XYZ file of C-alpha atoms in Angstrom:
536
model
C 13.433 26.665 18.227
C 9.681 26.387 19.358
C 9.354 27.608 22.892
C 10.343 24.245 24.940
C 7.990 25.805 27.890
C 4.865 25.126 26.120
C 5.655 21.502 25.450
C 5.279 18.152 26.765
C 9.016 17.789 26.609
C 9.512 19.382 30.336
C 6.766 16.874 31.653
C 8.568 14.097 29.887
C 11.689 14.698 31.628
C 10.094 15.987 34.665
C 8.300 12.246 35.094
C 10.890 9.981 33.643
C 8.697 8.497 31.080
C 9.562 5.577 29.459
C 8.646 4.053 26.228
C 6.921 0.732 25.683
C 9.514 -1.029 26.554
C 10.318 -0.001 29.922
C 13.216 2.018 28.439
C 13.676 6.058 30.061
C 13.091 8.583 27.183
C 16.375 9.911 26.228
C 17.174 12.837 23.883
C 21.068 12.427 23.606
C 20.788 10.262 21.125
C 17.427 11.394 19.878
C 18.726 15.450 19.919
C 16.545 15.703 16.234
C 13.225 15.228 18.039
C 13.732 17.708 20.634
C 11.814 20.460 18.388
C 9.182 18.308 17.044
C 8.253 17.224 20.446
C 7.856 20.736 21.368
C 5.840 21.995 17.880
C 2.212 22.344 18.626
C 1.595 23.839 15.228
C -1.841 22.911 13.900
C -0.303 21.219 10.670
C 2.670 19.115 10.691
C 3.993 16.173 8.453
C 7.098 14.142 8.967
C 8.836 12.162 5.969
C 10.675 10.078 7.828
C 12.916 6.858 7.959
C 11.840 3.716 9.813
C 12.984 3.339 13.764
C 13.212 6.788 14.552
C 10.670 7.126 17.499
C 8.180 8.953 15.811
C 5.286 6.618 16.555
C 6.419 6.903 20.523
C 6.311 10.845 19.995
C 3.418 10.781 18.414
C 1.771 8.470 21.610
C 2.946 10.620 24.134
C 1.775 13.934 22.656
C -1.466 12.754 22.083
C -1.710 11.494 25.800
C -0.427 14.783 27.041
C -2.669 16.735 24.616
C -5.639 15.098 26.120
C -4.605 15.647 29.639
C -3.548 19.422 29.400
C -4.385 20.653 26.332
C -8.220 19.572 26.435
C -8.006 17.913 23.047
C -10.181 15.184 21.842
C -8.411 12.909 19.343
C -8.335 10.405 16.497
C -5.242 8.140 15.682
C -5.737 6.547 12.475
C -3.635 3.763 11.122
C -4.212 1.969 7.832
C -6.431 -0.805 8.899
C -8.493 -2.023 11.779
C -5.813 -4.943 12.212
C -3.060 -2.058 12.504
C -5.260 -0.662 15.347
C -5.182 -4.239 17.339
C -1.430 -4.844 16.751
C -0.197 -1.356 17.341
C -2.298 -0.106 20.562
C -1.785 -3.273 22.398
C 2.164 -3.226 22.034
C 2.613 0.357 21.688
C 0.121 2.389 23.394
C -0.715 0.326 26.246
C 2.810 -0.440 26.914
C 3.696 3.509 27.443
C 0.860 3.480 29.504
C 1.661 0.797 31.721
C 5.360 1.770 32.358
C 4.434 4.729 33.645
C 2.541 5.969 36.523
C 1.668 9.312 35.596
C -0.322 7.808 32.576
C -1.791 5.379 34.633
C -3.343 7.943 37.617
C -4.876 9.779 33.926
C -6.460 7.201 32.466
C -10.279 7.239 32.501
C -13.051 4.466 32.923
C -12.939 3.857 29.062
C -9.189 2.107 28.048
C -10.508 -0.462 25.397
C -8.046 -0.789 22.016
C -10.431 1.543 19.688
C -11.147 4.078 22.797
C -9.349 5.930 25.538
C -10.360 8.451 28.397
C -7.687 10.653 29.530
C -9.246 13.274 31.956
C -12.511 14.510 30.376
C -11.304 14.118 26.874
C -10.906 10.691 24.449
C -8.898 9.368 21.749
C -10.430 6.853 19.045
C -8.235 4.539 17.367
C -9.430 4.060 13.739
C -8.406 2.727 10.525
C -8.679 4.587 7.371
C -10.090 1.608 4.845
C -13.810 2.278 6.372
C -15.526 5.612 5.490
C -18.139 5.075 8.280
C -15.279 4.866 10.856
C -14.398 8.539 9.546
C -17.488 10.152 10.286
C -18.498 8.899 13.363
C -16.609 10.831 16.108
C -15.466 15.017 16.450
C -12.205 15.968 17.199
C -9.317 18.659 17.967
C -6.772 16.638 16.171
C -6.168 13.840 13.575
C -2.966 11.983 14.002
C -2.275 9.805 10.544
C 0.142 7.116 11.162
C 1.676 5.396 8.302
C 0.006 7.521 5.779
C 1.289 6.068 2.733
C -0.430 2.962 3.434
C -3.703 4.371 4.262
C -6.821 4.905 1.874
C -6.140 8.639 1.001
C -10.031 9.122 0.318
C -11.088 8.023 3.506
C -8.502 10.218 5.163
C -9.882 13.296 3.468
C -13.176 12.317 4.919
C -11.785 12.623 8.712
C -10.974 16.128 7.859
C -14.634 17.156 8.636
C -14.969 15.774 11.939
C -12.670 19.012 12.819
C -15.032 21.340 11.904
C -16.119 22.448 15.470
C -12.663 22.355 17.170
C -10.845 25.971 17.362
C -7.760 24.182 17.102
C -8.070 21.815 13.513
C -4.723 19.958 14.297
C -3.830 17.570 11.704
C -0.696 15.668 12.014
C 1.002 13.914 9.245
C 3.931 11.287 9.173
C 4.912 7.787 7.252
C 7.675 6.603 5.188
C 7.611 7.228 1.839
C 6.183 4.079 0.266
C 4.611 5.518 -2.300
C 4.358 8.482 -4.704
C 2.333 11.641 -4.477
C 1.372 11.025 -0.560
C 3.495 12.033 2.434
C 6.238 13.425 -0.153
C 4.081 15.291 -1.614
C 2.897 16.790 1.254
C 6.498 17.453 2.346
C 6.821 19.395 -0.840
C 3.857 21.526 0.261
C 5.338 22.309 3.740
C 8.197 24.546 4.648
C 10.405 21.806 4.254
C 12.736 21.670 7.695
C 16.232 19.844 7.487
C 18.557 18.854 9.965
C 21.381 21.045 9.630
C 24.659 20.047 11.325
C 28.041 21.849 11.525
C 31.093 20.170 10.884
C 33.711 20.753 13.526
C 36.461 20.843 11.730
C 35.525 23.344 8.602
C 32.544 25.029 10.147
C 30.525 23.948 7.156
C 26.851 23.668 7.604
C 25.206 20.903 5.649
C 22.041 18.740 5.597
C 23.269 14.648 5.757
C 22.730 13.742 2.428
C 24.114 9.752 1.885
C 25.024 10.584 -1.467
C 27.535 13.335 -0.306
C 28.392 12.352 3.450
C 29.527 8.872 3.246
C 32.672 7.574 1.866
C 31.831 4.180 0.780
C 35.700 3.256 0.372
C 36.739 3.888 4.000
C 33.108 3.435 5.283
C 32.947 6.594 7.367
C 30.866 9.798 7.504
C 32.277 12.837 5.974
C 32.114 16.786 5.599
C 30.588 17.488 2.323
C 32.920 20.671 2.418
C 36.235 19.394 3.624
C 35.878 15.774 2.687
C 37.328 14.865 6.423
C 35.742 12.489 8.537
C 32.624 14.074 10.344
C 32.793 13.125 14.215
C 29.918 11.702 15.813
C 29.200 14.400 17.982
C 28.782 16.661 14.660
C 26.115 14.284 13.441
C 24.180 14.430 16.930
C 23.919 18.108 17.336
C 22.185 20.238 14.843
C 19.693 22.401 14.213
C 16.090 22.192 12.004
C 16.089 24.876 9.357
C 12.804 25.502 7.086
C 13.686 26.332 3.063
C 10.269 28.152 3.030
C 9.782 29.502 6.349
C 6.067 31.107 6.178
C 4.093 28.406 4.461
C 1.414 27.003 7.015
C 2.276 23.192 7.376
C 5.531 22.504 9.352
C 7.305 19.645 7.652
C 10.316 17.709 8.623
C 12.499 14.896 6.736
C 14.231 12.098 8.981
C 17.020 9.968 7.671
C 19.212 7.334 9.607
C 22.299 9.242 8.999
C 20.767 11.632 11.830
C 20.660 8.757 13.969
C 24.254 8.220 16.108
C 23.716 4.561 16.741
C 23.747 3.653 12.884
C 27.229 3.679 11.490
C 28.336 4.319 7.830
C 29.374 1.052 7.592
C 25.836 -0.204 8.381
C 24.139 2.001 5.490
C 26.869 0.827 3.040
C 25.856 -2.633 4.030
C 21.981 -1.880 3.697
C 22.611 -0.619 0.631
C 23.957 -3.049 -1.006
C 22.305 -6.211 0.210
C 18.374 -4.440 0.421
C 16.540 -3.299 -2.543
C 16.698 0.119 -3.648
C 13.093 0.762 -2.737
C 13.891 -0.377 0.441
C 16.655 1.535 1.330
C 15.114 4.620 -0.296
C 12.298 4.544 2.092
C 13.241 2.955 5.271
C 16.850 3.971 5.628
C 16.836 7.299 3.760
C 13.614 8.381 4.217
C 12.936 9.278 0.750
C 10.453 8.168 -1.818
C 11.237 5.773 -4.876
C 9.630 4.195 -7.828
C 10.709 2.154 -10.625
C 9.107 4.075 -13.506
C 8.968 0.782 -15.430
C 6.856 -1.108 -12.673
C 4.025 0.705 -12.907
C 0.615 0.678 -15.168
C -0.604 4.000 -15.731
C -2.969 6.292 -17.689
C -0.513 6.662 -20.963
C 0.372 2.558 -20.886
C -3.253 1.419 -20.942
C -4.207 4.073 -23.547
C -1.002 2.472 -25.350
C -2.806 -0.748 -25.151
C -5.792 0.564 -27.134
C -6.954 -0.476 -30.144
C -9.640 0.135 -32.693
C -10.095 -3.742 -33.748
C -13.099 -5.340 -33.456
C -13.130 -8.223 -31.330
C -15.494 -11.310 -32.357
C -16.142 -12.085 -28.656
C -15.473 -15.805 -28.983
C -13.369 -18.238 -26.961
C -13.663 -15.669 -24.325
C -12.271 -15.591 -20.626
C -13.604 -13.544 -17.656
C -11.973 -12.253 -14.384
C -13.952 -11.199 -11.580
C -12.946 -9.283 -8.554
C -15.556 -9.657 -5.033
C -16.506 -6.724 -2.711
C -19.103 -5.577 -0.682
C -22.112 -5.868 -3.062
C -20.171 -5.219 -5.912
C -18.411 -7.606 -8.841
C -15.590 -5.710 -10.808
C -15.297 -8.040 -13.929
C -12.760 -7.876 -17.221
C -14.199 -9.668 -20.103
C -12.080 -10.894 -23.044
C -10.124 -13.327 -25.368
C -6.349 -13.673 -27.098
C -7.680 -10.896 -29.531
C -8.125 -8.444 -26.388
C -10.327 -7.035 -23.566
C -13.918 -6.026 -25.074
C -15.833 -4.990 -21.747
C -14.823 -3.780 -18.398
C -18.036 -3.175 -15.857
C -19.504 -4.123 -12.768
C -22.448 -6.112 -10.982
C -24.178 -4.173 -7.886
C -26.594 -4.567 -5.670
C -28.473 -7.638 -4.062
C -28.723 -9.470 -7.516
C -25.111 -8.835 -8.232
C -24.469 -12.744 -8.745
C -27.597 -13.048 -10.857
C -26.334 -10.365 -13.065
C -22.946 -12.343 -12.894
C -24.401 -15.170 -14.156
C -26.630 -13.518 -17.145
C -22.938 -12.386 -18.236
C -21.610 -15.966 -17.866
C -24.602 -17.008 -19.972
C -24.131 -14.771 -22.855
C -20.656 -14.690 -23.497
C -20.004 -18.120 -22.153
C -16.348 -17.335 -20.947
C -13.877 -19.432 -19.066
C -14.488 -17.358 -15.664
C -11.852 -17.149 -12.748
C -13.503 -15.346 -9.286
C -12.018 -14.111 -6.315
C -12.341 -16.986 -4.014
C -12.741 -14.680 -0.914
C -14.674 -12.573 0.785
C -17.807 -14.010 -0.220
C -17.879 -17.946 -0.510
C -20.667 -17.896 -2.873
C -18.365 -18.558 -5.972
C -16.811 -21.634 -4.482
C -20.138 -22.883 -3.323
C -22.651 -22.295 -5.846
C -20.692 -21.040 -8.836
C -17.635 -23.860 -9.270
C -20.322 -26.363 -8.897
C -22.791 -25.658 -11.081
C -20.441 -24.263 -14.224
C -18.127 -27.391 -13.426
C -14.690 -26.928 -15.705
C -15.833 -23.331 -16.496
C -16.074 -21.294 -13.438
C -12.925 -21.212 -11.331
C -12.227 -19.624 -7.758
C -8.974 -18.186 -7.344
C -6.738 -17.925 -3.755
C -3.903 -15.598 -3.505
C -1.290 -17.983 -1.880
C 2.766 -17.502 -1.386
C 4.379 -20.768 -2.230
C 8.316 -20.877 -2.769
C 7.644 -24.389 -3.830
C 5.198 -23.467 -6.808
C 6.794 -24.455 -10.354
C 4.615 -22.622 -12.073
C 2.637 -19.067 -11.622
C -0.527 -20.576 -11.934
C -1.502 -24.025 -9.980
C -4.690 -25.504 -10.931
C -6.032 -27.917 -8.450
C -5.834 -31.266 -9.557
C -7.597 -33.421 -6.461
C -11.038 -33.771 -5.484
C -10.528 -31.509 -2.179
C -9.269 -28.493 -4.257
C -10.733 -29.172 -7.735
C -12.264 -26.143 -9.179
C -9.381 -23.968 -7.247
C -6.879 -21.920 -8.941
C -3.779 -20.864 -6.614
C -1.306 -18.026 -7.609
C 1.344 -15.551 -5.576
C -0.621 -12.532 -5.548
C 2.494 -10.261 -5.735
C 4.330 -12.414 -8.427
C 1.039 -12.332 -10.711
C 0.547 -8.578 -10.322
C 4.010 -8.244 -11.395
C 3.880 -10.744 -14.145
C 0.498 -8.439 -15.264
C 2.225 -5.348 -15.620
C 5.336 -6.794 -17.538
C 2.428 -8.340 -20.047
C 1.187 -4.369 -20.518
C 4.338 -3.759 -21.259
C 5.178 -6.409 -23.716
C 1.924 -5.623 -25.042
C 0.352 -8.782 -24.469
C -2.605 -7.402 -23.203
C -4.686 -4.735 -25.112
C -8.410 -3.421 -25.232
C -10.431 -3.456 -28.410
C -12.810 -0.521 -28.946
C -14.273 -2.216 -31.718
C -14.372 1.234 -33.895
C -14.202 3.877 -30.906
C -11.480 6.162 -31.007
C -9.147 5.449 -28.373
C -9.101 8.471 -26.467
C -12.718 8.267 -26.235
C -12.798 5.047 -25.382
C -10.322 5.869 -22.428
C -12.408 8.553 -21.107
C -15.757 6.979 -21.505
C -15.368 3.528 -20.452
C -11.847 3.227 -18.563
C -11.542 6.347 -16.270
C -12.322 3.692 -13.049
C -10.334 1.200 -14.459
C -7.310 3.611 -14.510
C -8.124 4.537 -11.241
C -7.593 1.490 -9.884
C -4.489 0.808 -11.187
C -3.217 4.391 -10.118
C -4.099 3.287 -6.759
C -1.642 0.766 -6.069
C 2.096 0.724 -5.411
C 4.630 -1.473 -4.851
C 7.429 -1.553 -1.466
C 10.061 -3.753 -0.255
C 9.159 -5.868 3.030
C 11.226 -8.303 5.208
C 10.105 -11.933 6.169
C 10.636 -13.209 9.321
C 14.203 -14.504 8.113
C 15.178 -10.834 7.277
C 14.836 -11.405 3.345
C 13.446 -8.634 1.107
C 10.574 -9.235 -1.186
C 8.208 -6.785 -3.073
C 4.700 -6.497 -2.041
C 2.285 -4.801 -3.868
C 0.068 -2.331 -1.621
C -3.134 -0.051 -2.433
C -4.221 3.283 -1.094
C -8.002 2.785 -2.222
C -9.814 0.511 -4.369
C -7.735 -1.765 -6.784
C -10.805 -4.131 -7.981
C -10.279 -4.011 -11.420
C -6.336 -4.586 -11.189
C -7.244 -8.034 -9.429
C -10.000 -8.607 -12.070
C -7.456 -8.231 -14.556
C -5.409 -10.750 -12.796
C -8.141 -13.330 -12.820
C -8.801 -12.507 -16.409
C -4.756 -13.553 -17.141
C -5.355 -16.449 -15.357
C -8.672 -17.850 -16.817
C -7.141 -16.846 -20.668
C -4.271 -19.205 -19.556
C -6.828 -21.963 -20.237
C -8.284 -21.352 -23.199
C -6.466 -22.334 -26.386
C -5.620 -19.393 -28.656
C -6.732 -21.162 -31.605
C -8.604 -24.829 -32.120
C -5.644 -25.746 -34.661
C -3.269 -25.064 -31.432
C -5.871 -27.517 -29.254
C -5.746 -30.259 -32.158
C -2.011 -30.151 -32.475
C -1.918 -30.196 -28.645
C -4.525 -32.551 -27.462
C -4.591 -34.749 -30.594
C -8.659 -34.378 -30.821
C -10.089 -35.364 -34.172
C -11.689 -32.378 -35.094
C -12.286 -30.789 -38.583
C -12.167 -26.971 -38.740
C -14.350 -25.542 -41.201
C -14.909 -21.804 -39.347
C -12.644 -20.491 -36.937
C -15.378 -18.712 -35.667
C -16.331 -21.475 -33.302
C -18.837 -20.236 -30.697
C -17.534 -20.320 -27.307
C -19.828 -22.624 -25.909
C -18.496 -25.523 -28.667
C -14.836 -25.226 -27.245
C -13.923 -28.209 -24.375
C -12.156 -27.014 -21.677
C -10.489 -30.433 -20.308
C -9.658 -31.065 -16.704
C -5.797 -32.321 -16.667
C -6.243 -35.876 -16.657
C -8.815 -35.643 -19.819
C -6.076 -33.905 -21.997
C -5.248 -37.311 -23.663
C -8.973 -38.751 -24.049
C -10.457 -37.933 -27.650
C -13.947 -38.950 -26.041
C -13.876 -35.962 -23.967
C -13.844 -33.474 -26.612
C -17.671 -32.578 -26.717
C -19.639 -29.350 -26.064
C -19.969 -28.154 -22.377
């Protein structure tokens, strides 16, 4: 165990430090936090379950490190919104409840910057590259690492170049593969080892080995008899690979004396598998069939020629960049970007050339709603992501004057639906004769990376009901552009024969290769009005 004389633990106990709720810090129930509190190794990672006190530990250690170790710190959360929730609720609450901390605070005491003695801590998000290069530091703390933009996290490392300590601490629930779980794998992999008081068998706590679901009790994996609460409460951290540079901790709720076996069994039955693994067991979980990866996209490629008629386009909007996906019912034939100050002009050139029915991200730029939708009425729509449990269909087209030109979908539902379209081969890419592997490498490399940046987690709504939510750890604009393409394509008839049958229009089809600008796109109330069939 680390030398307790060189930790903030004695400082916490001596000063009766309280948490943000005003409860005194105690270690009878949190015995497993003793060593992490004492650990000042420069590289640390914690792959953890929820509600085990790790954020409180990190806050106190950083404040102590500033006051008594002369460290300047950067505390990074996924977004600035997280910073504005986290600092007032937890950090300021802890400072307010402890006179010793109040006395240490300097003149700067804002949400994003605090001074302790002569040192500073900056609270920053990880979705802005600018935030990652503004300040130098001795210690970087990455809270909720798996929800962060990992590319920006890497940039923060450059802020340590002038420091002798060069500390980096990472911790998170393992909600996405290849993030905190991967870092833990490269660490010395410390596990909480307890000893059965009945048979002296030493073991790490494992839900599948240490819980008897029939009896609703914790059992020893050796003698199979019930584990006493004291057996779980007292243990020691043992490294699987002692000598590796990074100290790694894995924490699950079996280590928490206040969590009964019956509670765990209930949670396994009532929560989704991903929630149970990530938040209760502190383990990564991924449903392999719920992702779009490079292999699946490669399987969606064919060398078919696309006539580029009756087109649809989806456009995602980001700062000074428009990502678009263009295709038709034959397949997607163009993926690209419009960039710079004239990006909207470039997009309109594409609209004029290919004449697609277009669905554009309604935010953050109001330009499509104010300019493009009115200018190309009936052909350009603005899409809003809105959860609505009463929505009868996946896609809801605005049919009233105030929302005409708008389309509404549930973000999580439509992304999941799109993934199933890939799996069912309903979405494909036409390479127009180019070898698929070459096309994938030359045309879709960035597209694939955007898909690799999204992952699904299970969260709870305010009623405690779990639901799936798609998150991203980096750029995902082509994912959403494909969503908008799917929405746009749903409004384009697959063929004129189908349109005639459906709407009863008196049209004689001589050649199926009808230009896109001759295809009628009708408002709902016009569907049964033959006079509405005209070129738009």
